Coordinates of C-alpha atoms and ligand atoms in Angstrom, one line a residue:
Chain A
X153 CA 0.2 -0.1 -0.4
X154 CA 0.7 3.6 -0.5
X155 CA 2.4 4.6 2.6
X156 CA 1.4 7.1 5.1
X157 CA 1.7 8.1 9.1
X158 CA -0.5 6.4 11.8
X159 CA -1.1 8.5 14.9
X160 CA -3.2 7.0 17.7
X161 CA -4.9 9.7 19.6
X162 CA -6.5 9.6 23.2
X163 CA -8.8 12.2 23.6
X164 CA -10.7 14.2 21.1
X165 CA -9.0 17.4 21.8
X166 CA -5.4 15.7 20.8
X167 CA -7.6 14.0 17.4
X168 CA -8.8 17.7 16.7
X169 CA -5.3 18.9 16.4
X170 CA -4.3 16.6 14.0
X171 CA -7.0 16.4 12.3
X172 CA -6.4 20.3 11.8
X173 CA -2.9 20.0 11.7
X174 CA -1.9 17.1 9.6
X175 CA -2.1 17.8 5.9
X176 CA -4.4 14.6 4.3
X177 CA -5.3 13.7 7.3
X178 CA -8.2 11.1 7.7
X179 CA -10.1 9.7 10.4
X180 CA -9.9 5.8 10.8
X181 CA -12.4 3.8 12.3
X182 CA -13.0 -0.4 11.2
X183 CA -11.6 0.5 8.8
X184 CA -13.8 -1.6 6.5
X185 CA -14.6 1.0 4.0
X186 CA -11.1 3.0 4.2
X187 CA -8.9 0.2 3.8
X188 CA -9.9 -1.4 0.4
X189 CA -10.4 2.0 -0.5
X190 CA -6.5 3.2 -0.3
X191 CA -5.8 -1.0 -1.6
X192 CA -8.2 0.7 -4.8
X193 CA -5.9 3.6 -4.7
X194 CA -9.7 5.7 -4.4
X195 CA -7.8 7.6 -1.4
X196 CA -4.3 8.8 -0.6
X197 CA -4.4 9.7 2.9
X198 CA -0.9 11.2 4.1
X199 CA -1.9 10.1 7.8
X200 CA -4.8 7.7 9.5
X201 CA -5.5 9.1 13.5
X202 CA -7.2 5.7 14.4
X203 CA -10.4 6.7 16.3
X204 CA -10.1 3.7 18.8
X205 CA -8.6 5.0 21.7
X206 CA -10.8 7.6 22.3
X207 CA -12.9 6.6 25.1
X208 CA -16.0 8.9 24.5
X209 CA -16.5 7.6 21.3
X210 CA -17.5 3.9 22.7
X211 CA -20.1 2.9 24.7
X212 CA -24.0 2.3 23.8
X213 CA -26.7 3.7 26.5
X214 CA -29.8 5.0 26.9
X215 CA -32.1 7.9 29.2
X216 CA -35.7 7.7 29.3
X217 CA -36.5 6.8 25.7
X218 CA -33.3 7.7 23.6
X219 CA -30.4 5.3 23.0
X220 CA -27.2 7.0 22.1
X221 CA -24.8 4.4 20.5
X222 CA -20.9 6.2 20.3
X223 CA -19.2 6.3 16.5
X224 CA -17.0 3.7 17.5
X225 CA -19.7 1.2 18.7
X226 CA -19.3 -2.6 16.0
X227 CA -22.2 -3.8 14.3
X228 CA -21.1 -6.6 16.5
X229 CA -21.9 -4.5 20.1
X230 CA -24.8 -3.1 18.3
X231 CA -26.2 -6.9 17.2
X232 CA -25.5 -8.4 20.2
X233 CA -26.2 -5.6 23.4
X234 CA -29.6 -6.0 25.2
X235 CA -29.9 -2.9 25.9
X236 CA -30.4 -2.1 22.0
X237 CA -32.6 -5.5 21.4
X238 CA -34.5 -4.0 24.2
X239 CA -35.1 -0.2 23.7
X240 CA -34.6 -0.8 19.6
X241 CA -35.1 -4.2 18.4
X242 CA -34.7 -3.4 15.1
X243 CA -31.5 -1.9 15.4
X244 CA -30.1 -5.0 16.9
X245 CA -30.9 -7.1 13.6
X246 CA -29.8 -4.5 11.8
X247 CA -26.5 -4.9 12.3
X248 CA -26.3 -8.5 12.7
X249 CA -27.4 -8.5 9.0
X250 CA -24.9 -6.1 7.9
X251 CA -21.9 -8.1 6.0
X252 CA -20.4 -11.0 7.4
X253 CA -18.5 -11.6 11.1
X254 CA -15.8 -10.5 10.0
X255 CA -16.7 -7.3 9.0
X256 CA -19.2 -7.0 12.3
X257 CA -15.9 -7.5 14.2
X258 CA -15.0 -4.5 12.8
X259 CA -17.1 -2.0 11.6
X260 CA -18.2 1.0 13.1
X261 CA -21.7 2.7 13.2
X262 CA -19.8 6.1 12.9
X263 CA -17.7 4.8 10.2
X264 CA -21.0 3.9 8.5
X265 CA -23.1 6.6 8.8
X266 CA -19.7 9.5 8.0
X267 CA -19.3 7.3 4.6
X268 CA -23.3 7.2 3.4
X269 CA -22.5 4.5 0.9
X270 CA -26.1 4.3 -1.1
X271 CA -26.3 1.0 -0.3
X272 CA -25.5 0.7 3.5
X273 CA -27.6 -0.2 6.7
X274 CA -27.5 2.4 8.5
X275 CA -28.3 5.9 7.1
X276 CA -32.0 4.0 6.9
X277 CA -32.7 3.3 10.8
X278 CA -30.6 6.8 11.3
X279 CA -33.4 8.9 8.5
X280 CA -36.5 6.7 9.9
X281 CA -35.7 7.0 13.7
X282 CA -35.4 10.8 13.1
X283 CA -32.4 9.9 15.3
X284 CA -29.7 13.6 15.9
X285 CA -25.6 12.5 14.4
X286 CA -23.8 14.3 17.2
X287 CA -20.3 15.5 16.1
X288 CA -17.2 17.2 18.3
X289 CA -18.8 20.6 17.4
X290 CA -22.7 20.4 16.9
X291 CA -25.8 18.0 16.4
X292 CA -26.9 17.8 12.9
X293 CA -31.2 16.1 12.2
X294 CA -30.5 13.2 10.7
X295 CA -32.6 15.0 7.5
X296 CA -30.1 17.4 6.9
X297 CA -27.6 15.0 7.6
X298 CA -27.4 12.6 4.5
X299 CA -26.7 14.5 1.3
X300 CA -26.7 11.7 -1.3
X301 CA -24.0 9.9 -3.3
X302 CA -21.4 9.7 -0.5
X303 CA -22.0 13.4 0.9
X304 CA -22.7 14.3 4.3
X305 CA -23.4 17.7 6.4
X306 CA -20.0 17.2 7.8
X307 CA -17.4 19.5 7.3
X308 CA -13.3 19.0 7.1
X309 CA -12.0 17.1 10.1
X310 CA -15.9 16.9 12.4
X311 CA -16.2 13.7 13.6
X312 CA -19.4 12.5 14.5
X313 CA -18.9 11.3 18.5
X314 CA -22.3 9.6 19.0
X315 CA -26.2 8.7 17.0
X316 CA -29.4 9.3 19.5
X317 CA -32.0 7.9 18.2
X318 CA -35.7 8.3 19.6
X319 CA -37.0 4.6 20.8
X320 CA -39.9 4.1 18.5
X321 CA -43.2 2.8 19.5
X322 CA -42.9 0.2 16.6
X323 CA -39.9 -0.5 14.0
X324 CA -38.9 -2.7 11.8
X325 CA -36.0 -3.1 8.4
X326 CA -36.1 -5.4 5.6
X327 CA -33.8 -5.6 2.4
X328 CA -32.7 -7.4 -0.4
X329 CA -29.2 -8.0 0.1
X330 CA -26.9 -8.9 -2.6
X331 CA -25.6 -12.2 -2.0
X332 CA -22.3 -11.4 -2.0
X333 CA -21.6 -8.4 -0.2
X334 CA -25.0 -8.5 1.9
X335 CA -25.2 -4.6 1.3
X336 CA -29.1 -3.6 0.8
X337 CA -29.9 -3.8 -3.0
X338 CA -33.1 -2.5 -1.1
X339 CA -33.9 -2.0 2.0
X340 CA -36.5 -0.2 3.8
X341 CA -36.8 1.0 7.6
X342 CA -39.6 2.3 8.6
X343 CA -40.8 3.9 12.6
X344 CA -43.5 4.8 14.1
X345 CA -44.0 7.3 17.1
X346 CA -46.3 9.9 18.7
X347 CA -49.0 8.9 15.6
X348 CA -45.9 9.7 13.0
X349 CA -44.3 7.2 10.8
X350 CA -41.1 7.5 8.6
X351 CA -40.4 5.7 6.0
X352 CA -36.8 6.1 4.6
X353 CA -35.0 3.5 1.4
X354 CA -31.4 2.6 1.1
X355 CA -30.4 0.9 -1.8
X356 CA -32.7 2.5 -4.1
X357 CA -31.1 5.6 -5.3
X358 CA -28.2 7.6 -5.5
X359 CA -28.9 8.3 -1.3
X360 CA -31.3 7.4 1.4
X361 CA -34.3 8.8 0.9
X362 CA -38.1 9.3 2.7
X363 CA -41.4 7.8 1.0
X364 CA -44.0 10.7 2.3
X365 CA -47.0 8.9 0.8
X366 CA -46.2 5.7 2.3
X367 CA -45.9 7.6 5.4
X368 CA -48.8 9.1 4.8
X369 CA -50.8 5.6 4.1
X370 CA -49.7 3.9 7.8
X371 CA -50.8 7.0 9.5
X372 CA -53.8 6.3 8.9
X373 CA -53.5 2.4 8.7
X374 CA -50.4 0.9 10.0
X375 CA -50.1 -2.9 8.0
X376 CA -48.8 -4.2 5.2
X377 CA -52.0 -3.7 3.2
X378 CA -51.5 0.0 3.9
X379 CA -48.9 0.3 1.6
X380 CA -49.1 -2.5 -1.0
X381 CA -50.9 -0.7 -3.8
X382 CA -47.9 2.3 -3.1
X383 CA -44.8 2.4 -6.2
X384 CA -42.7 4.3 -6.4
X385 CA -41.8 5.7 -9.9
X386 CA -38.4 4.4 -11.0
X387 CA -37.2 7.6 -13.4
X388 CA -35.1 8.7 -9.9
X389 CA -33.6 5.3 -9.1
X390 CA -30.3 3.6 -9.4
X391 CA -30.0 0.4 -12.3
X392 CA -26.9 -1.7 -11.6
X393 CA -25.4 -5.4 -11.9
X394 CA -27.3 -5.8 -9.4
X395 CA -31.1 -4.6 -10.2
X396 CA -32.5 -2.2 -12.9
X397 CA -34.5 0.5 -11.8
X398 CA -37.6 -0.8 -12.5
X399 CA -37.0 -3.9 -10.1
X400 CA -36.2 -1.4 -7.4
X401 CA -39.3 0.3 -7.5
X402 CA -40.8 -2.9 -7.5
X403 CA -38.4 -4.0 -3.8
X404 CA -39.4 -1.0 -2.3
X405 CA -42.5 -1.7 -2.1
X406 CA -41.7 -5.1 -0.7
X407 CA -39.2 -4.6 1.8
X408 CA -41.1 -1.8 2.8
X409 CA -44.0 -4.4 3.5
X410 CA -41.5 -6.4 5.1
X411 CA -40.9 -4.0 7.2
X412 CA -44.5 -2.6 8.6
X413 CA -44.9 -6.4 9.7
X414 CA -42.1 -6.8 11.2
X415 CA -42.6 -3.8 13.1
X416 CA -46.3 -4.8 14.2
X417 CA -44.2 -8.8 15.6
X418 CA -41.3 -6.6 17.9
X419 CA -44.2 -4.1 19.3
Chain B
X62 CA 7.1 2.5 14.0
X63 CA 7.9 -0.8 16.5
X64 CA 5.0 -2.3 18.0
X65 CA 4.6 -5.7 19.9
X66 CA 2.1 -8.0 20.1
X67 CA 1.2 -12.1 21.0
X68 CA 1.6 -14.1 17.5
X69 CA 0.9 -17.6 18.2
X70 CA 1.6 -17.6 21.5
X71 CA 5.0 -16.0 21.5
X72 CA 5.8 -12.5 22.1
X73 CA 6.7 -10.6 19.3
X74 CA 8.6 -7.2 18.7
X75 CA 8.8 -5.8 14.9
X76 CA 9.4 -3.0 13.2
X77 CA 7.1 -1.8 10.4
X78 CA 5.9 0.8 7.8
X79 CA 2.8 2.2 9.7
X80 CA 0.9 1.3 6.3
X81 CA 1.7 -2.2 6.3
X82 CA -1.1 -4.5 6.2
X83 CA -1.3 -7.7 8.9
X84 CA -1.5 -10.0 6.5
X85 CA 1.3 -8.3 4.7
X86 CA 3.5 -8.2 7.8
X87 CA 2.8 -12.3 8.4
X88 CA 3.6 -13.4 4.7
X89 CA 6.0 -10.5 3.7
X90 CA 7.4 -10.1 7.4
X91 CA 7.6 -12.7 9.3
X92 CA 7.2 -15.8 6.8
X93 CA 3.9 -17.3 7.9
X94 CA 2.7 -18.5 4.8
X95 CA -0.8 -19.6 5.9
X96 CA -2.8 -16.9 5.8
X97 CA -4.0 -16.7 1.9
X98 CA -4.7 -13.7 0.3
X99 CA -8.0 -13.9 -2.4
X100 CA -8.9 -10.5 -3.4
X101 CA -8.5 -6.6 -2.7
X102 CA -12.1 -5.9 -1.8
X103 CA -12.3 -7.5 1.7
X104 CA -15.2 -9.6 0.6
X105 CA -13.4 -13.8 0.3
X106 CA -12.1 -14.1 3.7
X107 CA -8.8 -16.2 3.0
X108 CA -7.0 -14.2 5.0
X109 CA -9.1 -14.3 8.1
X110 CA -7.1 -14.6 11.7
X111 CA -8.0 -13.9 15.7
X112 CA -7.6 -11.3 16.7
X113 CA -8.4 -10.6 20.0
X114 CA -10.2 -14.1 20.0
X115 CA -12.5 -12.7 17.1
X116 CA -12.0 -13.3 13.0
X117 CA -11.1 -10.5 11.3
X118 CA -9.9 -10.3 7.5
X119 CA -5.8 -9.9 8.3
X120 CA -5.9 -8.0 4.3
X121 CA -8.4 -5.1 6.1
X122 CA -6.8 -4.3 9.4
X123 CA -3.5 -2.5 9.8
X124 CA -0.4 -3.7 11.3
X125 CA -0.3 -0.9 14.1
X126 CA -3.5 -2.2 15.8
X127 CA -2.1 -5.1 16.4
X128 CA 0.0 -3.5 19.3
X129 CA -0.5 -4.8 22.8
X130 CA -2.8 -7.8 21.3
X131 CA -2.7 -11.1 20.3
X132 CA -3.0 -13.0 17.4
X133 CA -3.1 -16.4 16.1
X134 CA -3.0 -17.7 12.4
X135 CA -3.7 -20.8 11.0
X136 CA -0.3 -22.0 12.2
X137 CA -0.8 -21.0 15.5
X138 CA -3.7 -23.7 15.9
X139 CA -1.9 -27.2 15.6
X140 CA 0.7 -28.7 17.6
X141 CA -0.4 -27.7 20.8
X142 CA 2.4 -29.1 23.6
X143 CA 5.0 -29.1 20.7
X144 CA 3.3 -32.4 18.9
X145 CA 2.2 -32.2 15.1
X146 CA -1.6 -33.1 15.8
X147 CA -4.0 -31.2 14.4
X148 CA -6.3 -28.6 15.6
X149 CA -10.0 -30.6 16.2
X150 CA -11.8 -28.3 13.4
X151 CA -8.5 -28.7 11.0
X152 CA -9.1 -33.1 11.9
X153 CA -12.6 -32.3 10.8
X154 CA -11.8 -30.4 7.4
X155 CA -9.2 -33.4 6.7
X156 CA -12.0 -36.0 7.9
X157 CA -14.6 -34.9 6.2
X158 CA -13.0 -33.8 3.1
X159 CA -13.7 -30.2 4.1
X160 CA -11.1 -28.8 1.1
X161 CA -10.4 -29.4 -2.4
X162 CA -7.5 -27.2 -3.5
X163 CA -7.2 -24.9 0.2
X164 CA -6.9 -21.9 -1.1
X165 CA -10.1 -20.9 1.3
X166 CA -8.8 -23.3 3.9
X167 CA -6.8 -21.8 6.3
X168 CA -9.3 -19.1 6.2
X169 CA -12.7 -21.5 6.3
X170 CA -10.9 -22.6 9.7
X171 CA -10.5 -19.6 11.8
X172 CA -13.4 -18.7 10.8
X173 CA -14.9 -21.7 11.7
X174 CA -13.2 -21.9 15.1
X175 CA -14.4 -18.6 15.9
X176 CA -17.6 -19.5 15.0
X177 CA -17.7 -22.8 17.5
X178 CA -16.3 -20.6 20.5
X179 CA -18.8 -18.3 20.2
X180 CA -21.9 -20.6 19.2
X181 CA -20.4 -24.7 20.8
X182 CA -23.3 -26.6 18.9
X183 CA -24.3 -24.8 15.9
X184 CA -26.7 -25.7 14.1
X185 CA -26.8 -26.4 10.2
X186 CA -28.2 -23.0 9.6
X187 CA -25.7 -20.8 11.9
X188 CA -22.5 -22.6 10.1
X189 CA -23.9 -21.4 6.7
X190 CA -24.3 -17.2 8.1
X191 CA -21.7 -17.6 10.2
X192 CA -19.1 -18.6 7.0
X193 CA -21.0 -16.0 4.5
X194 CA -17.9 -13.8 4.3
X195 CA -15.6 -16.9 3.3
X196 CA -15.4 -17.8 -0.3
X197 CA -14.9 -21.1 -2.1
X198 CA -14.8 -21.1 -5.5
X199 CA -14.3 -25.7 -5.2
X200 CA -16.2 -27.5 -2.6
X201 CA -20.2 -26.2 -3.3
X202 CA -20.1 -25.6 0.6
X203 CA -21.8 -29.6 2.0
X204 CA -18.1 -30.8 3.1
X205 CA -17.3 -27.5 4.7
X206 CA -20.6 -27.4 6.4
X207 CA -19.8 -31.0 7.7
X208 CA -16.4 -29.5 9.0
X209 CA -17.5 -26.9 11.2
X210 CA -20.5 -28.6 12.8
X211 CA -18.2 -32.3 13.3
X212 CA -15.3 -29.2 14.3
X213 CA -17.4 -27.8 16.9
X214 CA -18.7 -30.9 19.0
X215 CA -14.9 -32.5 18.5
X216 CA -13.5 -29.0 20.2
X217 CA -16.4 -29.6 22.3
X218 CA -16.1 -33.1 23.2
X219 CA -15.3 -33.9 26.8
X220 CA -11.5 -34.7 27.1
X221 CA -10.7 -32.6 23.9
X222 CA -8.9 -29.6 26.1
X223 CA -10.9 -27.0 25.0
Ligands
LIG677 C1 -17.4 -7.4 2.3 C2 -18.3 -6.2 2.7 C3 -19.2 -6.2 3.2 C4 -19.9 -5.5 3.7 N1 -21.2 -5.0 3.8 C5 -22.0 -4.8 4.6 C6 -23.9 -4.9 4.5 O1 -24.4 -5.3 4.3 N2 -24.3 -3.3 5.0 C7 -23.7 -2.1 5.2 O2 -24.2 -1.3 5.6 N3 -22.4 -1.9 5.4 C8 -21.6 -2.9 4.8 N4 -20.0 -3.2 4.9 C9 -18.9 -2.1 5.3 C10 -19.4 -1.9 6.4 O3 -20.3 -1.5 7.4 C11 -18.1 -0.7 7.1 O4 -17.4 -1.3 8.4 C12 -18.8 0.5 7.4 O5 -19.3 1.0 5.5 C13 -17.5 1.8 7.1 O6 -17.5 1.5 8.7 P1 -15.6 1.1 9.3 O7 -15.9 1.7 10.7 O8 -15.4 0.4 8.9 O9 -15.4 3.1 8.7 P2 -14.2 3.3 7.9 O10 -13.2 1.9 6.8 O11 -12.7 2.9 9.0 O12 -13.9 4.3 7.2 C14 -14.9 4.8 6.3 C15 -15.2 6.4 6.2 O13 -16.0 7.3 7.2 C16 -14.9 7.7 8.1 N5 -15.4 7.7 9.3 C17 -15.0 6.8 9.8 N6 -15.8 7.6 11.9 C18 -15.7 8.3 11.3 C19 -16.3 9.2 12.7 N7 -16.7 8.8 14.0 N8 -16.5 10.4 12.1 C20 -16.3 10.9 11.0 N9 -15.9 10.2 9.8 C21 -15.3 8.6 9.9 C22 -13.3 7.8 7.6 O14 -12.4 8.2 7.2 C23 -13.5 7.0 6.1 O15 -13.7 8.1 5.0 C24 -19.2 -4.0 4.0 C25 -17.7 -4.1 4.0 C26 -17.3 -5.3 3.1 C27 -15.7 -4.9 3.4
LIG678 S1 -7.8 -11.2 1.2 FE1 -9.9 -11.3 0.3 S2 -11.1 -11.1 2.4 FE2 -8.9 -10.5 2.9
LIG679 S1 -11.2 -26.2 -1.4 FE1 -10.7 -24.7 -3.7 S2 -10.9 -22.2 -2.7 FE2 -12.2 -23.9 -1.6

């Protein structure tokens, strides 16, 4: 691999100084996206700033009806957390379905949300649960955070420290996965809280998005049948070797119904 | 930079470039070529090793991360007590014809050992899910799954020492 320097700060302060002070530096979380990207020469940082030794970025906690997951929490930790399972079961099963065991042993929620891959699972949950992305500088509402293909509201050197999820009264996630990577060909997260419903779709387009017509239908009747006849147009959806836009449009309805069904079973 | 870690039960201190991947450190610097590299995209699982007891892809782990940790590779599984005896999981692959060309085998065995350690009595479905990150181009997986089921049972059999 092209050579780069490596720093391992132990405080947020030291981390910010490094990210601000070392030219072409990038934060390193689980490395499951960043290292393959460097190997393929799609990124060439001069230094990696390892986030793994900063205590504030670790840990899962709950207060009243908010679940806070530290940015460096690995997928395996979310999948196996009793706290997550009891508060927001859809999040535990979403994490358990990411990639494979070795990916889950390294990959983190912070890395996944910061990366905003159009086929990643977490962005759908962050958007559907109306979560707040907490950074070392500010708090960003999910609706303002995701900006399309690999784009987010993060500024250079800004780091996600945690994601705060309001606990829904019901919620579910369903994905049609790529059999090779387990990334979502289409993934739909549905969440209900205080009479409001959110439907967030990943994998189908250039970035995660909400489906207002499905949300309105589910606010009237929260059943799979309520959205069975709603089909997205294929115009803005992706076509690739995994699925064409027409098929993805069809899958959005199928996965949304499955997500509602799962929400009804776990609530 | 200089890192110290435990490799297959022995403490090691090595000088590395910070950009070294663990798979390259093992194969190029330490001559442990049992760990295979089958892809550039972190998808094939041939390179899986145990880092602090957990299955990780050594092609997607930076060597600096090893500092202070414990690494087990396929070479570290056999020969308990200095003998040449195979680990029960390796023996199960041998007995069940769980390999053909053998390229995927080190990663399969390491993943299987982690799986059977976390879940002593896996079902066939759990074994298939657990091997989702390991690709085999030869066997069709049937005999690998049979091997892992037999290996898990052998690892936890009374008197197996595991
Ligand atoms: C074989 C394979 C299969 C996969 N399957 C899936 C799947 O099914 N579903 C899915 O959703 N994902 C999947 N992934 C991706 C996986 O979830 C990654 O772990 C994740 O996308 C990135 O997280 P990471 O912790 O590894 O981040 P890294 O790779 O370390 O970093 C990713 C990017 O985010 C930046 N970054 C990291 N942490 C922060 C932070 N706290 N604040 C700001 N920026 C940060 C880094 O600088 C980098 O640009 C898969 C990956 C592989 C290799
Ligand atoms: S070499 Fe293919 S996953 Fe590591
Ligand atoms: S035995 Fe040849 S790749 Fe698995």
